[in-house]
Amino acid sequence: MTRVALAFSGGLDTTVCVPLLEEEYGYDDVIGVTVDVGQPAEEFDEAEETAEALGLEHYVVDARAEFAQLCLESVRANATYQGYPLGTALARPVIAEAILEVAEEQDCTGIAHGCTGKGNDQLRFEAVWRSSDLEVIAPVRELGLTREWEQEYAAERDLPVEGGSGGDWSIDTNIWSRSVEGDALEDPNYVPPRDIYEWTDEPGTETEEIEIAFENGYPVAVDGQQYEPVALIEHLNDLAGSYGVGRTDMMEDRMLGLKVRENYEHPGATTLLNAHEALEGLVLTQEERQFKQQIDQQWSQKGYEGLIDAPLVSALESFIDETQQRVTGTVTIRFEGGQARPVARDSKYAAYSAEHASFDTETVGKIKQEDATGVAKYHGFQRRLANEAIAANATDEDE
C-alpha cells in the first residue's frame, strides 16, 4: 500500500488535495500532518473537524518550542527581510522537518503540500523534503489549479470546506508574526480596513516603559521576570500589540521575482529586534557593527529562502556567536505612538565611557583634546588634493 503525508491545514487548498492525491496520483492512503507553530486554537479545531469529515488519519505535532528558539536566533542576527521580521519564512523549515519525521515514521513513500507555483513556501518546504527519498508532490502547482476551480471542485464533491473570513483574506499565523494577503489587498492602491488586524490595536496616546534583559544576545526576561522563549514572545505580542506596535504594509519581492502586497503584524518581534540592536550599539565596536550588518543580511536572506540549515549559515553563526558573548545587559523600551523605542540601555560590556564622551571633561583618558589637531589636519587631505587637481585641470581646459 502506498501512503503519502500531506501538510494539512484543513483549508481549501489542502482539503481538495486529499482526493486529488488518491485519484490523480494513485495513492492508496493519505495522512494529514498539522504542525503547531503558534496558530490560533480554532485553526486546529478546523483541521481536526475537516480531517474527521474526510476520514483522514491526522497527526498534530507541537513544534512551538523549536520554532520559538529559532525566532530568538533570528534576533541575534537582527533578521529582517525588506524591513519586516521573518515569520512565515522561519516557520516553514520547522514545519517541513516535522512533517517529514511523521512521513518517515508512518512508512510513507510520498510527501505533499498545497502550495501554488507562485509563492515562496513551495521552495521552503521542498528544500527540506528533497533531502529525503520520498516523492515530493504539489497538486495545486502541478495541476495548475485556481482558487475558483478548487471551490467548484469542493462543492461538487461536497468536501468539508468553510468560507468564513478566509474567503476574503489569506492569513498565516505563528507566534512570531501574522500575515494577511489576497483579494482586495492585492491592489497596492487599496487601503486595508482596520479589521484585518488582530494582534495590534490602533496606536493611541498612552505610553509604557518595560525593561528587557539579554544574556549572550538572547532575550530572557521582561521587567525582571524570567520567561521561556514561547511565553516571552507571547507576552510581548500581547503587550506591544496593545500599543499598536509592529504593523507592516509593503510591496515584497518574492524569490520567484514576483512583487506582491503583504500586510504583517509582529509586535513582539519588533520589540525584541529593536531592543537587541540597541544593546549591540552599546557593546560592539564600530568595526564589529559594520561587519555584522553584512553577516546579518546574509543570515536574513537564507532565512527568507528557507535555507537556514545551509553551511553558510553555520559559518555566519560562528561570527554571531562570538559577538553575542558580550550582548548581555538590559534595554528599556518605551511603547509610544505605535513604536517600540529604545530609551535606555545598560551593560557591563559597554564599549562606552560617559566621562570620556562628556563635553564637561577636558581629556579622554590620557588623550588631550589638542591631540586631535594633527588628526584634523590630515582628515580630508586626499580630498583636498583631488579637488585642487580637478580645479587646476578644469582651468587649463577652459584656456
mmCIF file of N, CA and C in Angstrom, residues 213-290:
data_model
loop_
_atom_site.group_PDB
_atom_site.id
_atom_site.type_symbol
_atom_site.label_atom_id
_atom_site.label_comp_id
_atom_site.label_asym_id
_atom_site.label_seq_id
_atom_site.Cartn_x
_atom_site.Cartn_y
_atom_site.Cartn_z
ATOM 1 N N ALA A 213 15.805 42.082 29.468
ATOM 2 C CA ALA A 213 17.154 41.613 29.808
ATOM 3 C C ALA A 213 17.631 40.609 28.770
ATOM 4 N N PHE A 214 18.897 40.738 28.387
ATOM 5 C CA PHE A 214 19.532 39.837 27.429
ATOM 6 C C PHE A 214 20.717 39.133 28.067
ATOM 7 N N GLU A 215 20.918 37.885 27.675
ATOM 8 C CA GLU A 215 22.120 37.135 28.041
ATOM 9 C C GLU A 215 22.687 36.513 26.779
ATOM 10 N N ASN A 216 23.915 36.903 26.441
ATOM 11 C CA ASN A 216 24.581 36.390 25.236
ATOM 12 C C ASN A 216 23.720 36.590 23.987
ATOM 13 N N GLY A 217 23.018 37.704 23.934
ATOM 14 C CA GLY A 217 22.216 38.031 22.771
ATOM 15 C C GLY A 217 20.808 37.486 22.789
ATOM 16 N N TYR A 218 20.492 36.627 23.746
ATOM 17 C CA TYR A 218 19.151 36.059 23.854
ATOM 18 C C TYR A 218 18.316 36.861 24.849
ATOM 19 N N PRO A 219 17.105 37.255 24.503
ATOM 20 C CA PRO A 219 16.217 37.889 25.482
ATOM 21 C C PRO A 219 15.730 36.845 26.475
ATOM 22 N N VAL A 220 15.814 37.148 27.765
ATOM 23 C CA VAL A 220 15.486 36.145 28.785
ATOM 24 C C VAL A 220 14.470 36.625 29.812
ATOM 25 N N ALA A 221 14.274 37.943 29.928
ATOM 26 C CA ALA A 221 13.380 38.438 30.979
ATOM 27 C C ALA A 221 12.767 39.766 30.572
ATOM 28 N N VAL A 222 11.590 40.034 31.122
ATOM 29 C CA VAL A 222 10.912 41.318 30.944
ATOM 30 C C VAL A 222 10.543 41.835 32.331
ATOM 31 N N ASP A 223 11.017 43.030 32.640
ATOM 32 C CA ASP A 223 10.782 43.643 33.949
ATOM 33 C C ASP A 223 11.168 42.716 35.092
ATOM 34 N N GLY A 224 12.293 42.046 34.911
ATOM 35 C CA GLY A 224 12.833 41.192 35.952
ATOM 36 C C GLY A 224 12.240 39.799 36.032
ATOM 37 N N GLN A 225 11.214 39.510 35.258
ATOM 38 C CA GLN A 225 10.593 38.187 35.283
ATOM 39 C C GLN A 225 11.138 37.337 34.144
ATOM 40 N N GLN A 226 11.660 36.171 34.506
ATOM 41 C CA GLN A 226 12.216 35.247 33.523
ATOM 42 C C GLN A 226 11.093 34.571 32.732
ATOM 43 N N TYR A 227 11.352 34.357 31.436
ATOM 44 C CA TYR A 227 10.382 33.687 30.567
ATOM 45 C C TYR A 227 11.089 32.651 29.700
ATOM 46 N N GLU A 228 10.402 31.550 29.437
ATOM 47 C CA GLU A 228 10.835 30.638 28.390
ATOM 48 C C GLU A 228 10.509 31.287 27.045
ATOM 49 N N PRO A 229 11.195 30.876 25.958
ATOM 50 C CA PRO A 229 11.030 31.566 24.668
ATOM 51 C C PRO A 229 9.590 31.730 24.205
ATOM 52 N N VAL A 230 8.777 30.665 24.249
ATOM 53 C CA VAL A 230 7.400 30.774 23.763
ATOM 54 C C VAL A 230 6.622 31.790 24.589
ATOM 55 N N ALA A 231 6.711 31.691 25.899
ATOM 56 C CA ALA A 231 5.977 32.599 26.784
ATOM 57 C C ALA A 231 6.463 34.032 26.641
ATOM 58 N N LEU A 232 7.763 34.215 26.434
ATOM 59 C CA LEU A 232 8.325 35.556 26.269
ATOM 60 C C LEU A 232 7.737 36.228 25.033
ATOM 61 N N ILE A 233 7.726 35.492 23.925
ATOM 62 C CA ILE A 233 7.208 36.058 22.676
ATOM 63 C C ILE A 233 5.721 36.365 22.799
ATOM 64 N N GLU A 234 4.965 35.431 23.369
ATOM 65 C CA GLU A 234 3.522 35.643 23.509
ATOM 66 C C GLU A 234 3.221 36.838 24.417
ATOM 67 N N HIS A 235 3.984 36.981 25.503
ATOM 68 C CA HIS A 235 3.781 38.103 26.413
ATOM 69 C C HIS A 235 4.011 39.432 25.704
ATOM 70 N N LEU A 236 5.094 39.526 24.926
ATOM 71 C CA LEU A 236 5.396 40.769 24.234
ATOM 72 C C LEU A 236 4.440 41.021 23.072
ATOM 73 N N ASN A 237 3.946 39.963 22.447
ATOM 74 C CA ASN A 237 2.925 40.156 21.415
ATOM 75 C C ASN A 237 1.701 40.854 21.996
ATOM 76 N N ASP A 238 1.266 40.377 23.154
ATOM 77 C CA ASP A 238 0.087 40.965 23.801
ATOM 78 C C ASP A 238 0.356 42.396 24.248
ATOM 79 N N LEU A 239 1.498 42.597 24.902
ATOM 80 C CA LEU A 239 1.798 43.907 25.479
ATOM 81 C C LEU A 239 2.075 44.948 24.397
ATOM 82 N N ALA A 240 2.995 44.640 23.504
ATOM 83 C CA ALA A 240 3.347 45.602 22.452
ATOM 84 C C ALA A 240 2.184 45.802 21.485
ATOM 85 N N GLY A 241 1.448 44.734 21.228
ATOM 86 C CA GLY A 241 0.295 44.849 20.330
ATOM 87 C C GLY A 241 -0.764 45.792 20.850
ATOM 88 N N SER A 242 -0.899 45.873 22.162
ATOM 89 C CA SER A 242 -1.901 46.766 22.742
ATOM 90 C C SER A 242 -1.553 48.235 22.524
ATOM 91 N N TYR A 243 -0.301 48.522 22.147
ATOM 92 C CA TYR A 243 0.124 49.877 21.840
ATOM 93 C C TYR A 243 0.285 50.109 20.336
ATOM 94 N N GLY A 244 -0.198 49.154 19.551
ATOM 95 C CA GLY A 244 -0.153 49.322 18.094
ATOM 96 C C GLY A 244 1.208 49.111 17.473
ATOM 97 N N VAL A 245 2.108 48.434 18.186
ATOM 98 C CA VAL A 245 3.466 48.209 17.687
ATOM 99 C C VAL A 245 3.480 47.051 16.695
ATOM 100 N N GLY A 246 4.225 47.217 15.604
ATOM 101 C CA GLY A 246 4.529 46.084 14.749
ATOM 102 C C GLY A 246 3.605 45.845 13.578
ATOM 103 N N ARG A 247 3.260 46.886 12.847
ATOM 104 C CA ARG A 247 2.493 46.728 11.618
ATOM 105 C C ARG A 247 3.367 47.052 10.411
ATOM 106 N N THR A 248 3.267 46.235 9.381
ATOM 107 C CA THR A 248 3.993 46.487 8.139
ATOM 108 C C THR A 248 3.048 46.286 6.968
ATOM 109 N N ASP A 249 2.982 47.269 6.078
ATOM 110 C CA ASP A 249 2.224 47.202 4.825
ATOM 111 C C ASP A 249 3.236 47.488 3.726
ATOM 112 N N MET A 250 3.525 46.492 2.886
ATOM 113 C CA MET A 250 4.666 46.631 1.994
ATOM 114 C C MET A 250 4.462 45.921 0.662
ATOM 115 N N MET A 251 5.299 46.277 -0.293
ATOM 116 C CA MET A 251 5.423 45.540 -1.538
ATOM 117 C C MET A 251 6.662 44.661 -1.404
ATOM 118 N N GLU A 252 6.440 43.369 -1.397
ATOM 119 C CA GLU A 252 7.522 42.417 -1.126
ATOM 120 C C GLU A 252 7.972 41.719 -2.407
ATOM 121 N N ASP A 253 9.277 41.572 -2.553
ATOM 122 C CA ASP A 253 9.848 40.863 -3.691
ATOM 123 C C ASP A 253 10.063 39.402 -3.325
ATOM 124 N N ARG A 254 9.272 38.519 -3.935
ATOM 125 C CA ARG A 254 9.395 37.095 -3.653
ATOM 126 C C ARG A 254 10.592 36.491 -4.377
ATOM 127 N N MET A 255 10.918 35.269 -4.009
ATOM 128 C CA MET A 255 12.076 34.598 -4.583
ATOM 129 C C MET A 255 11.929 34.339 -6.076
ATOM 130 N N LEU A 256 10.706 34.126 -6.535
ATOM 131 C CA LEU A 256 10.477 33.851 -7.944
ATOM 132 C C LEU A 256 10.421 35.116 -8.786
ATOM 133 N N GLY A 257 10.615 36.263 -8.163
ATOM 134 C CA GLY A 257 10.650 37.502 -8.910
ATOM 135 C C GLY A 257 9.357 38.277 -8.907
ATOM 136 N N LEU A 258 8.285 37.688 -8.392
ATOM 137 C CA LEU A 258 7.011 38.394 -8.324
ATOM 138 C C LEU A 258 7.043 39.438 -7.217
ATOM 139 N N LYS A 259 6.407 40.551 -7.463
ATOM 140 C CA LYS A 259 6.254 41.578 -6.434
ATOM 141 C C LYS A 259 4.820 41.479 -5.911
ATOM 142 N N VAL A 260 4.643 41.368 -4.597
ATOM 143 C CA VAL A 260 3.325 41.167 -4.005
ATOM 144 C C VAL A 260 3.106 42.149 -2.862
ATOM 145 N N ARG A 261 1.839 42.437 -2.612
ATOM 146 C CA ARG A 261 1.481 43.314 -1.500
ATOM 147 C C ARG A 261 1.235 42.438 -0.266
ATOM 148 N N GLU A 262 1.910 42.753 0.828
ATOM 149 C CA GLU A 262 1.795 41.975 2.057
ATOM 150 C C GLU A 262 1.497 42.902 3.232
ATOM 151 N N ASN A 263 0.689 42.396 4.151
ATOM 152 C CA ASN A 263 0.448 43.077 5.425
ATOM 153 C C ASN A 263 0.849 42.142 6.560
ATOM 154 N N TYR A 264 1.633 42.664 7.494
ATOM 155 C CA TYR A 264 2.137 41.848 8.593
ATOM 156 C C TYR A 264 1.856 42.513 9.935
ATOM 157 N N GLU A 265 1.731 41.661 10.956
ATOM 158 C CA GLU A 265 1.725 42.109 12.348
ATOM 159 C C GLU A 265 2.809 41.336 13.090
ATOM 160 N N HIS A 266 3.623 42.041 13.857
ATOM 161 C CA HIS A 266 4.751 41.401 14.540
ATOM 162 C C HIS A 266 5.188 42.230 15.751
ATOM 163 N N PRO A 267 4.287 42.437 16.709
ATOM 164 C CA PRO A 267 4.608 43.332 17.839
ATOM 165 C C PRO A 267 5.758 42.850 18.714
ATOM 166 N N GLY A 268 5.732 41.571 19.092
ATOM 167 C CA GLY A 268 6.802 41.056 19.940
ATOM 168 C C GLY A 268 8.130 41.040 19.219
ATOM 169 N N ALA A 269 8.123 40.614 17.961
ATOM 170 C CA ALA A 269 9.354 40.558 17.177
ATOM 171 C C ALA A 269 9.960 41.944 17.018
ATOM 172 N N THR A 270 9.140 42.923 16.700
ATOM 173 C CA THR A 270 9.632 44.300 16.549
ATOM 174 C C THR A 270 10.275 44.787 17.837
ATOM 175 N N THR A 271 9.638 44.515 18.957
ATOM 176 C CA THR A 271 10.148 44.954 20.256
ATOM 177 C C THR A 271 11.502 44.342 20.553
ATOM 178 N N LEU A 272 11.625 43.037 20.350
ATOM 179 C CA LEU A 272 12.877 42.344 20.662
ATOM 180 C C LEU A 272 14.003 42.748 19.711
ATOM 181 N N LEU A 273 13.687 42.903 18.432
ATOM 182 C CA LEU A 273 14.711 43.304 17.471
ATOM 183 C C LEU A 273 15.217 44.711 17.764
ATOM 184 N N ASN A 274 14.311 45.628 18.093
ATOM 185 C CA ASN A 274 14.738 46.988 18.421
ATOM 186 C C ASN A 274 15.601 47.017 19.671
ATOM 187 N N ALA A 275 15.207 46.241 20.672
ATOM 188 C CA ALA A 275 15.965 46.208 21.923
ATOM 189 C C ALA A 275 17.342 45.596 21.711
ATOM 190 N N HIS A 276 17.386 44.506 20.960
ATOM 191 C CA HIS A 276 18.659 43.823 20.730
ATOM 192 C C HIS A 276 19.636 44.715 19.977
ATOM 193 N N GLU A 277 19.153 45.384 18.947
ATOM 194 C CA GLU A 277 20.041 46.249 18.170
ATOM 195 C C GLU A 277 20.557 47.404 19.015
ATOM 196 N N ALA A 278 19.718 47.909 19.920
ATOM 197 C CA ALA A 278 20.148 48.989 20.804
ATOM 198 C C ALA A 278 21.256 48.526 21.737
ATOM 199 N N LEU A 279 21.161 47.293 22.238
ATOM 200 C CA LEU A 279 22.196 46.772 23.133
ATOM 201 C C LEU A 279 23.494 46.505 22.373
ATOM 202 N N GLU A 280 23.375 46.001 21.154
ATOM 203 C CA GLU A 280 24.579 45.815 20.339
ATOM 204 C C GLU A 280 25.285 47.152 20.111
ATOM 205 N N GLY A 281 24.487 48.210 19.916
ATOM 206 C CA GLY A 281 25.082 49.521 19.706
ATOM 207 C C GLY A 281 25.910 49.996 20.877
ATOM 208 N N LEU A 282 25.604 49.493 22.068
ATOM 209 C CA LEU A 282 26.341 49.879 23.272
ATOM 210 C C LEU A 282 27.619 49.080 23.458
ATOM 211 N N VAL A 283 27.600 47.792 23.102
ATOM 212 C CA VAL A 283 28.709 46.910 23.482
ATOM 213 C C VAL A 283 29.658 46.552 22.337
ATOM 214 N N LEU A 284 29.200 46.627 21.093
ATOM 215 C CA LEU A 284 30.066 46.244 19.985
ATOM 216 C C LEU A 284 30.857 47.438 19.469
ATOM 217 N N THR A 285 32.048 47.164 18.962
ATOM 218 C CA THR A 285 32.864 48.229 18.381
ATOM 219 C C THR A 285 32.296 48.628 17.025
ATOM 220 N N GLN A 286 32.758 49.764 16.546
ATOM 221 C CA GLN A 286 32.281 50.250 15.252
ATOM 222 C C GLN A 286 32.546 49.231 14.148
ATOM 223 N N GLU A 287 33.749 48.651 14.143
ATOM 224 C CA GLU A 287 34.101 47.677 13.102
ATOM 225 C C GLU A 287 33.221 46.433 13.188
ATOM 226 N N GLU A 288 32.948 45.978 14.408
ATOM 227 C CA GLU A 288 32.083 44.814 14.578
ATOM 228 C C GLU A 288 30.675 45.089 14.072
ATOM 229 N N ARG A 289 30.158 46.259 14.404
ATOM 230 C CA ARG A 289 28.797 46.597 13.984
ATOM 231 C C ARG A 289 28.701 46.685 12.462
ATOM 232 N N GLN A 290 29.685 47.309 11.839
ATOM 233 C CA GLN A 290 29.658 47.443 10.389
ATOM 234 C C GLN A 290 29.742 46.085 9.701
#
